[in-house]
Structure formats: structure tokens, C-alpha cells
Amino acid sequence: FAESVELRVSLVPDAGGRIYPPLLTLSYTERSVESIRTWTAESDVSDPEITFNVVYTMDLSGFRTDLTVAFIIISVFAFVVWMLRMYSWRRRNHADNIDGKTMRAALFYLVQTGSTIYFWMLWGCCVYWLLFFKGQNTVHLLLPTDDDLGAFVVLLSICFVWKALQVIALLFKQNNADVFFVDWEKSRGMLTSSNANDPDRPSPVSIWRSYFVANEFNEIQSYRKVKPVFTIFASVFLLTVAQLENVALERPESSLDNPCPQDSPVNEVLRFAIASSVFLGVAFVQYAWAKMVTTRFFENKIAEFIDLCSISNVSVFIMAEDYYGWYIHGRSVHGRADTDMAEM
């Protein structure tokens, strides 16, 4: 008897929705007479499982060729960007020889450049399938089947692993950065000793201003224009509660309702396109809001920290590398910051 039935419908290229004669594939199985005689209520002899699938396919050889050409071009572009970043790093660090430090930097910039560029390539291809498959009136484009997703899965896995390595390397780089607080305050006056044998010494400078600046610097370490927790929760809300995840179903219409979930499987290409688009959209809205509204009309934590350095008469050196970093010039225009209310 028939164990599985598969109806394969192939689309004729550039034929205005016409199809080839459908191909019906039947897979048979057999049972021995002895198993039928000795069947019980718990066995599946009396009620065997029979599967029925309908697969819609099209010739994707032209798309594979275009994708291969695009992959080669993007790989060359990624290599050029990686070489430019390494050239800039070697100039900053005066690295004339290839040692372990140079190899670590090369690996870091390789995974950073490759994962970012390949992700945007994957996102663009998946969004192409999403827009043109959901927006077609006459059938001219069908989704790739599971057999066609090998390259997609491999490239997505590479992007994930490389991005994870980039995050680990970035944490290592940040944890090894050197931060120096330079107090420009000078001693004012001399301390006279009660012992005639002890010489007078300059009055000490208060350390509390440097402590306060260091504490504020530590607080803004976790400041982000894009909030990770809010981004995740908002993306999950839009995908599940607002049912945007139903856009990833293998059906041409873009309706968010799913009356027959068992008849509409989820396509991995469409799922990646809608999930990543929602995540990027939420992040972009947060970044635009923080850039155009929050930092202009409410608070700008970086500018406030720079003002604090200027008031405290403390400068900050942030050395991310041996010969490269950032400097905040916080030397007060008044010459000193340790003063009293009467002098102010």
C-alpha cells in the first residue's frame, strides 16, 4: 500500500504562471501476513500513517548563478575592506613585523568584516524573496525548497560563528583598554609643620574630583542608543502578538491570519527576512529617536560627561591600543576647580 504521496508542481520559466504536468510520486511499503495476524490495539498495523505533500518548485539555476557572482564580488569587496583596516591598524600600532598580536588583529578584522558584509548579503537576498513572492499577482516566483537551502544554512552559520568571535574579541579588547585620569589641579599654599625640624610641604589636592569623574565614566560604559533588552522584547511582541511571523508562511498572500496552521508551513528564508527586518527596524527607530530627540531635547550623556571633566579640571586618556586611543581635554578655563563658595 502507499506509505507517502508527493505531488510536485514545477513552474515554467517566464511563461506567465504556466506549469509543467504535475509529477505524482508514490512510495509503497509492505506488511507481512504474520504481522497482520498477530496485531494488537497498540500496533500501527490496523492504522498505518500515510503522508501527503504538495511541493511547488521552479528552476533556480539562473538565481544560483547570479548568487554565485554576487558572492564573489562581495567577497572581493570584503577582502579589500579587510586589507584597508589592517593597513590602518598597522600604521596606528607601528607593526612592521608579523607576530601574534598582528595575527589576532587580522583575525578580529576578518571576522568583523566578513560577518557584517555576508549578513547584509543574506538579508538582501531573503528580503528579495519576501517582497517579490508576496507581492506577485501572476505566479512567476516560487520559494526555494529544503533541498535548495544548503548554501543559505552554511552562510548563516558562518555569519553567526564569526559574529560571536567578534563579540568575544571586542570584550577582550575593551577589558584590556587603559584609562588615565589627569588632574590638572595644582597645590595652593603650604602646610606649616608644628615641628621645627620638619620642613613645610605643599597642601594636598583633593582626590574626590577624580573619583567622581571616574565613577561617572564607569556609569556611561553601558550607555547605548539602542537598548538591547527593549529591542528583543519589542521584536518578540511584533512577531508573536502582532502576528508578523505569519508573513513567513509559504503562501502568496501577506495576511497576518493563519486559520490552518497545519496546511501552511514556515519557510526559513521568509522567516529570516521578516525576523531580521523587524529587529533592524526596531533598532533603527530607537537610534533615530535617540539621535534626533533624546540627545537634542532631553540629555546627552557624552556631552554631559565632557562638561563634567571641564568643571572638575580632569582630562581623560582612553588607550584602546598601544599607540591609539581618545583624549577628552577637561582642563578648566578658570585654571582650578578646588574652590569655595566665597571665591565662586
CSV table of C-alpha atoms in Angstrom, one decimal:
chain,number,residue,atom,x,y,z
A,1,PHE,CA,0.0,0.0,0.0
A,2,ALA,CA,1.0,3.6,-0.5
A,3,GLU,CA,3.0,5.0,2.5
A,4,SER,CA,3.7,8.5,1.2
A,5,VAL,CA,2.3,10.5,-1.7
A,6,GLU,CA,4.1,13.6,-3.1
A,7,LEU,CA,2.7,15.8,-5.8
A,8,ARG,CA,5.4,18.0,-7.3
A,9,VAL,CA,4.3,21.1,-9.4
A,10,SER,CA,7.1,22.7,-11.4
A,11,LEU,CA,6.7,26.3,-12.8
A,12,VAL,CA,7.5,27.0,-16.4
A,13,PRO,CA,10.1,29.9,-16.5
A,14,ASP,CA,8.8,33.2,-18.0
A,15,ALA,CA,5.5,31.7,-19.0
A,16,GLY,CA,3.0,33.8,-17.1
A,17,GLY,CA,2.2,31.3,-14.4
A,18,ARG,CA,2.0,28.2,-16.6
A,19,ILE,CA,3.2,24.9,-15.1
A,20,TYR,CA,4.6,21.6,-16.3
A,21,PRO,CA,2.4,18.4,-16.0
A,22,PRO,CA,2.5,17.6,-12.2
A,23,LEU,CA,4.6,14.7,-11.1
A,24,LEU,CA,3.0,12.3,-8.7
A,25,THR,CA,5.4,10.2,-6.6
A,26,LEU,CA,4.1,7.2,-4.6
A,27,SER,CA,6.2,5.3,-2.1
A,28,TYR,CA,4.9,1.9,-1.2
A,29,THR,CA,5.5,-0.3,1.8
A,30,GLU,CA,4.5,-3.8,2.6
A,31,ARG,CA,3.5,-5.8,5.6
A,32,SER,CA,4.0,-9.5,6.3
A,33,VAL,CA,1.0,-11.7,6.7
A,34,GLU,CA,2.3,-12.8,10.1
A,35,SER,CA,2.3,-9.2,11.4
A,36,ILE,CA,-1.3,-8.8,10.4
A,37,ARG,CA,-2.4,-11.9,12.1
A,38,THR,CA,-0.6,-11.0,15.4
A,39,TRP,CA,-1.6,-7.3,15.5
A,40,THR,CA,-2.8,-5.7,18.7
A,41,ALA,CA,-4.6,-2.5,19.5
A,42,GLU,CA,-1.3,-0.8,20.3
A,43,SER,CA,0.3,-1.6,17.0
A,44,ASP,CA,0.1,0.6,13.8
A,45,VAL,CA,-0.8,-2.3,11.6
A,46,SER,CA,-4.5,-1.5,11.6
A,47,ASP,CA,-4.0,2.3,11.4
A,48,PRO,CA,-0.8,3.0,9.4
A,49,GLU,CA,0.5,6.5,8.9
A,50,ILE,CA,0.2,7.9,5.3
A,51,THR,CA,1.7,11.2,4.4
A,52,PHE,CA,0.7,13.5,1.5
A,53,ASN,CA,2.8,16.5,0.4
A,54,VAL,CA,2.4,19.1,-2.4
A,55,VAL,CA,5.7,20.7,-3.4
A,56,TYR,CA,5.9,23.7,-5.7
A,57,THR,CA,9.3,24.1,-7.4
A,58,MET,CA,10.9,26.2,-10.2
A,59,ASP,CA,14.2,26.2,-12.0
A,60,LEU,CA,16.7,28.1,-9.8
A,61,SER,CA,19.8,27.6,-11.9
A,62,GLY,CA,19.8,31.2,-13.0
A,63,PHE,CA,19.3,32.5,-9.5
A,64,ARG,CA,22.2,30.3,-8.3
A,65,THR,CA,24.4,31.7,-11.0
A,66,ASP,CA,23.6,35.3,-10.0
A,67,LEU,CA,24.0,34.5,-6.3
A,68,THR,CA,27.4,33.0,-7.0
A,69,VAL,CA,28.6,36.0,-9.0
A,70,ALA,CA,27.3,38.3,-6.2
A,71,PHE,CA,29.1,36.2,-3.6
A,72,ILE,CA,32.4,36.5,-5.4
A,73,ILE,CA,32.0,40.3,-5.9
A,74,ILE,CA,31.1,40.8,-2.2
A,75,SER,CA,33.9,38.5,-1.1
A,76,VAL,CA,36.4,40.7,-3.1
A,77,PHE,CA,34.9,43.8,-1.6
A,78,ALA,CA,35.2,42.3,1.9
A,79,PHE,CA,38.8,41.4,1.2
A,80,VAL,CA,39.6,45.0,0.2
A,81,VAL,CA,37.9,46.4,3.3
A,82,TRP,CA,39.8,43.9,5.5
A,83,MET,CA,43.1,44.9,3.9
A,84,LEU,CA,42.4,48.6,4.4
A,85,ARG,CA,41.5,48.0,8.1
A,86,MET,CA,44.7,46.0,8.6
A,87,TYR,CA,46.8,48.8,6.9
A,88,SER,CA,45.2,51.3,9.2
A,89,TRP,CA,45.8,49.2,12.3
A,90,ARG,CA,49.5,48.6,11.3
A,91,ARG,CA,50.1,52.3,10.9
A,92,ARG,CA,48.5,53.1,14.3
A,93,ASN,CA,50.5,50.4,16.1
A,94,HIS,CA,53.8,50.7,14.2
A,95,ALA,CA,53.6,47.0,13.5
A,96,ASP,CA,56.4,46.2,11.0
A,97,ASN,CA,56.6,42.5,11.8
A,98,ILE,CA,54.0,39.8,11.7
A,99,ASP,CA,53.7,38.4,15.2
A,100,GLY,CA,51.0,37.0,17.4
A,101,LYS,CA,49.4,40.4,18.1
A,102,THR,CA,49.2,41.1,14.3
A,103,MET,CA,47.6,37.7,13.7
A,104,ARG,CA,45.0,38.4,16.4
A,105,ALA,CA,44.2,41.7,14.9
A,106,ALA,CA,43.9,40.2,11.4
A,107,LEU,CA,41.5,37.5,12.7
A,108,PHE,CA,39.4,40.1,14.5
A,109,TYR,CA,39.1,42.4,11.5
A,110,LEU,CA,38.4,39.4,9.2
A,111,VAL,CA,35.5,38.0,11.3
A,112,GLN,CA,34.2,41.6,11.8
A,113,THR,CA,34.2,42.5,8.1
A,114,GLY,CA,33.1,39.1,6.8
A,115,SER,CA,30.2,38.6,9.2
A,116,THR,CA,28.8,42.0,8.6
A,117,ILE,CA,29.1,42.0,4.8
A,118,TYR,CA,27.8,38.5,4.4
A,119,PHE,CA,24.9,39.2,6.8
A,120,TRP,CA,23.7,42.1,4.6
A,121,MET,CA,24.1,39.9,1.5
A,122,LEU,CA,21.9,37.3,3.1
A,123,TRP,CA,19.4,39.8,4.3
A,124,GLY,CA,19.1,41.4,0.9
A,125,CYS,CA,18.5,38.0,-0.8
A,126,CYS,CA,15.9,37.0,1.7
A,127,VAL,CA,14.1,40.3,1.5
A,128,TYR,CA,14.1,39.9,-2.3
A,129,TRP,CA,12.2,36.6,-2.0
A,130,LEU,CA,9.9,38.1,0.6
A,131,LEU,CA,8.9,41.1,-1.4
A,132,PHE,CA,8.6,39.5,-4.8
A,133,PHE,CA,6.9,36.3,-3.6
A,134,LYS,CA,4.3,38.1,-1.5
A,135,GLY,CA,3.7,40.9,-4.0
A,136,GLN,CA,3.2,38.9,-7.2
A,137,ASN,CA,-0.2,38.9,-8.9
A,138,THR,CA,0.7,36.3,-11.5
A,139,VAL,CA,2.9,33.4,-10.4
A,140,HIS,CA,6.4,33.9,-11.6
A,141,LEU,CA,8.4,33.2,-8.5
A,142,LEU,CA,8.3,30.2,-6.1
A,143,LEU,CA,10.2,29.7,-2.9
A,144,PRO,CA,13.3,27.5,-2.7
A,145,THR,CA,12.7,24.1,-1.2
A,146,ASP,CA,14.5,22.5,1.6
A,147,ASP,CA,17.0,20.9,-0.8
A,148,ASP,CA,17.9,24.4,-2.1
A,149,LEU,CA,18.7,25.8,1.3
A,150,GLY,CA,22.2,24.3,1.8
A,151,ALA,CA,24.1,27.4,0.9
A,152,PHE,CA,21.8,29.6,3.0
A,153,VAL,CA,22.3,27.5,6.1
A,154,VAL,CA,26.1,27.3,5.7
A,155,LEU,CA,26.4,31.1,5.1
A,156,LEU,CA,24.1,31.9,8.0
A,157,SER,CA,26.1,29.6,10.3
A,158,ILE,CA,29.3,31.3,9.2
A,159,CYS,CA,27.9,34.7,10.0
A,160,PHE,CA,26.7,33.6,13.4
A,161,VAL,CA,30.0,32.0,14.4
A,162,TRP,CA,32.1,34.9,13.1
A,163,LYS,CA,29.9,37.5,14.8
A,164,ALA,CA,30.2,35.5,18.1
A,165,LEU,CA,34.0,35.5,17.7
A,166,GLN,CA,33.9,39.3,17.1
A,167,VAL,CA,31.9,39.9,20.3
A,168,ILE,CA,34.4,37.8,22.3
A,169,ALA,CA,37.3,39.7,20.8
A,170,LEU,CA,35.6,43.0,21.4
A,171,LEU,CA,35.1,42.2,25.1
A,172,PHE,CA,38.7,41.2,25.4
A,173,LYS,CA,39.8,44.5,23.7
A,174,GLN,CA,37.6,46.6,26.0
A,175,ASN,CA,38.7,44.8,29.1
A,176,ASN,CA,42.4,45.5,28.2
A,177,ALA,CA,42.0,49.2,27.4
A,178,ASP,CA,43.9,51.6,29.6
A,179,VAL,CA,42.1,54.7,31.1
A,180,PHE,CA,44.1,57.5,32.7
A,181,PHE,CA,42.5,60.5,34.6
A,182,VAL,CA,44.8,63.5,34.6
A,183,ASP,CA,44.1,66.0,37.4
A,184,TRP,CA,45.3,69.5,36.4
A,185,GLU,CA,44.7,71.0,39.8
A,186,LYS,CA,47.8,72.4,41.5
A,187,SER,CA,48.6,72.7,45.1
A,188,ARG,CA,47.6,76.0,46.7
A,189,GLY,CA,49.6,77.1,49.7
A,190,MET,CA,51.9,75.4,52.1
A,191,LEU,CA,51.3,73.3,55.2
A,192,THR,CA,53.4,74.5,58.1
A,193,SER,CA,54.6,71.8,60.4
A,194,SER,CA,54.4,72.2,64.2
A,195,ASN,CA,57.8,70.6,64.4
A,196,ALA,CA,60.6,73.0,63.7
A,197,ASN,CA,62.7,70.1,62.3
A,198,ASP,CA,60.1,69.2,59.6
A,199,PRO,CA,60.1,71.3,56.5
A,200,ASP,CA,56.9,72.9,55.2
A,201,ARG,CA,55.1,70.9,52.4
A,202,PRO,CA,52.6,71.8,49.7
A,203,SER,CA,49.0,71.4,50.7
A,204,PRO,CA,47.4,68.2,49.1
A,205,VAL,CA,45.0,68.3,46.2
A,206,SER,CA,41.6,66.7,46.8
A,207,ILE,CA,41.2,63.3,45.0
A,208,TRP,CA,37.4,63.4,45.2
A,209,ARG,CA,37.0,65.2,41.9
A,210,SER,CA,38.9,62.4,40.1
A,211,TYR,CA,36.9,59.8,41.9
A,212,PHE,CA,33.7,61.5,40.8
A,213,VAL,CA,34.8,61.7,37.2
A,214,ALA,CA,35.9,58.0,37.3
A,215,ASN,CA,32.5,57.0,38.7
A,216,GLU,CA,30.6,58.9,36.0
A,217,PHE,CA,32.8,57.3,33.4
A,218,ASN,CA,32.0,53.9,34.7
A,219,GLU,CA,28.3,54.6,34.6
A,220,ILE,CA,28.3,55.5,30.9
A,221,GLN,CA,30.1,52.3,29.9
A,222,SER,CA,26.7,50.6,29.5
A,223,TYR,CA,25.0,53.5,27.8
A,224,ARG,CA,23.6,52.6,24.4
A,225,LYS,CA,21.4,54.5,21.9
A,226,VAL,CA,19.8,51.1,21.1
A,227,LYS,CA,18.6,49.3,24.2
A,228,PRO,CA,19.2,45.5,23.7
A,229,VAL,CA,16.5,44.3,26.1
A,230,PHE,CA,13.9,46.6,24.7
A,231,THR,CA,14.9,45.6,21.1
A,232,ILE,CA,14.4,41.9,21.9
A,233,PHE,CA,11.1,42.4,23.7
A,234,ALA,CA,9.7,44.7,21.0
A,235,SER,CA,10.8,42.3,18.3
A,236,VAL,CA,9.1,39.3,20.0
A,237,PHE,CA,6.0,41.4,20.6
A,238,LEU,CA,5.7,42.4,16.9
A,239,LEU,CA,6.4,38.9,15.7
A,240,THR,CA,4.2,36.9,18.0
A,241,VAL,CA,1.5,39.2,19.4
A,242,ALA,CA,1.1,41.3,16.3
A,243,GLN,CA,1.5,38.1,14.3
A,244,LEU,CA,4.1,39.4,11.8
A,245,GLU,CA,5.6,35.9,12.0
A,246,ASN,CA,2.7,34.7,9.8
A,247,VAL,CA,4.3,36.6,6.9
A,248,ALA,CA,6.9,33.8,6.8
A,249,LEU,CA,4.2,31.2,5.8
A,250,GLU,CA,4.6,29.6,2.4
A,251,ARG,CA,1.6,31.3,0.8
A,252,PRO,CA,1.5,34.2,-1.6
A,253,GLU,CA,-0.8,36.5,0.4
A,254,SER,CA,0.5,38.7,3.1
A,255,SER,CA,-2.4,38.2,5.5
A,256,LEU,CA,-1.4,38.0,9.2
A,257,ASP,CA,-4.1,35.5,10.0
A,258,ASN,CA,-3.4,31.7,9.9
A,259,PRO,CA,-6.6,29.8,10.0
A,260,CYS,CA,-5.0,26.5,9.0
A,261,PRO,CA,-1.5,26.3,10.6
A,262,GLN,CA,-1.1,22.6,9.7
A,263,ASP,CA,-1.5,23.5,6.0
A,264,SER,CA,0.9,26.4,5.9
A,265,PRO,CA,4.5,25.5,6.8
A,266,VAL,CA,7.0,28.2,7.6
A,267,ASN,CA,9.7,28.9,5.1
A,268,GLU,CA,13.2,29.5,6.5
A,269,VAL,CA,14.1,32.2,4.0
A,270,LEU,CA,11.0,34.2,4.7
A,271,ARG,CA,11.4,33.7,8.5
A,272,PHE,CA,14.9,35.1,8.4
A,273,ALA,CA,13.8,38.1,6.2
A,274,ILE,CA,10.9,39.1,8.4
A,275,ALA,CA,12.6,38.4,11.8
A,276,SER,CA,15.8,40.3,10.9
A,277,SER,CA,13.8,43.2,9.3
A,278,VAL,CA,11.7,43.6,12.4
A,279,PHE,CA,14.8,43.5,14.6
A,280,LEU,CA,16.7,46.0,12.5
A,281,GLY,CA,13.5,48.2,12.2
A,282,VAL,CA,13.1,48.4,16.0
A,283,ALA,CA,16.9,49.2,16.4
A,284,PHE,CA,16.7,51.9,13.7
A,285,VAL,CA,13.7,53.6,15.3
A,286,GLN,CA,15.5,53.7,18.7
A,287,TYR,CA,18.7,55.1,17.2
A,288,ALA,CA,16.8,57.8,15.2
A,289,TRP,CA,14.8,58.7,18.3
A,290,ALA,CA,17.9,59.0,20.5
A,291,LYS,CA,19.8,60.9,17.8
A,292,MET,CA,17.2,63.4,16.8
A,293,VAL,CA,15.1,63.8,20.0
A,294,THR,CA,16.7,62.5,23.2
A,295,THR,CA,20.2,63.9,22.7
A,296,ARG,CA,18.8,67.2,21.4
A,297,PHE,CA,16.0,68.0,23.8
A,298,PHE,CA,16.5,65.8,26.9
A,299,GLU,CA,20.0,64.6,27.7
A,300,ASN,CA,23.3,63.9,26.0
A,301,LYS,CA,25.3,61.7,28.4
A,302,ILE,CA,28.5,62.0,26.4
A,303,ALA,CA,28.3,65.8,26.3
A,304,GLU,CA,27.4,66.0,29.9
A,305,PHE,CA,30.5,63.9,30.8
A,306,ILE,CA,32.7,66.2,28.8
A,307,ASP,CA,31.2,69.2,30.7
A,308,LEU,CA,31.8,67.4,34.0
A,309,CYS,CA,35.5,66.9,33.1
A,310,SER,CA,35.9,70.6,32.2
A,311,ILE,CA,34.2,71.6,35.5
A,312,SER,CA,36.3,69.1,37.5
A,313,ASN,CA,39.6,70.1,35.8
A,314,VAL,CA,40.3,66.5,34.9
A,315,SER,CA,41.2,65.1,31.5
A,316,VAL,CA,40.8,61.5,30.4
A,317,PHE,CA,43.1,59.4,28.2
A,318,ILE,CA,41.4,56.2,26.8
A,319,MET,CA,44.0,54.0,25.2
A,320,ALA,CA,42.4,51.2,23.2
A,321,GLU,CA,45.7,50.2,21.7
A,322,ASP,CA,49.4,50.9,22.5
A,323,TYR,CA,49.5,54.0,20.2
A,324,TYR,CA,45.9,54.7,19.6
A,325,GLY,CA,43.0,56.0,21.7
A,326,TRP,CA,40.9,59.0,22.6
A,327,TYR,CA,41.5,62.1,24.7
A,328,ILE,CA,39.0,64.3,26.5
A,329,HIS,CA,40.5,67.7,27.3
A,330,GLY,CA,38.9,68.6,30.6
A,331,ARG,CA,41.3,71.3,31.7
A,332,SER,CA,39.3,74.1,33.2
A,333,VAL,CA,39.4,77.5,31.6
A,334,HIS,CA,39.4,79.0,35.1
A,335,GLY,CA,42.7,77.3,35.9
A,336,ARG,CA,41.4,75.5,39.0
A,337,ALA,CA,38.3,73.7,40.3
A,338,ASP,CA,39.0,73.3,44.1
A,339,THR,CA,37.4,76.4,45.4
A,340,ASP,CA,34.9,77.6,48.0
A,341,MET,CA,31.6,79.4,47.7
A,342,ALA,CA,33.0,82.8,48.5
A,343,GLU,CA,35.5,82.6,45.7
A,344,MET,CA,32.9,81.4,43.2
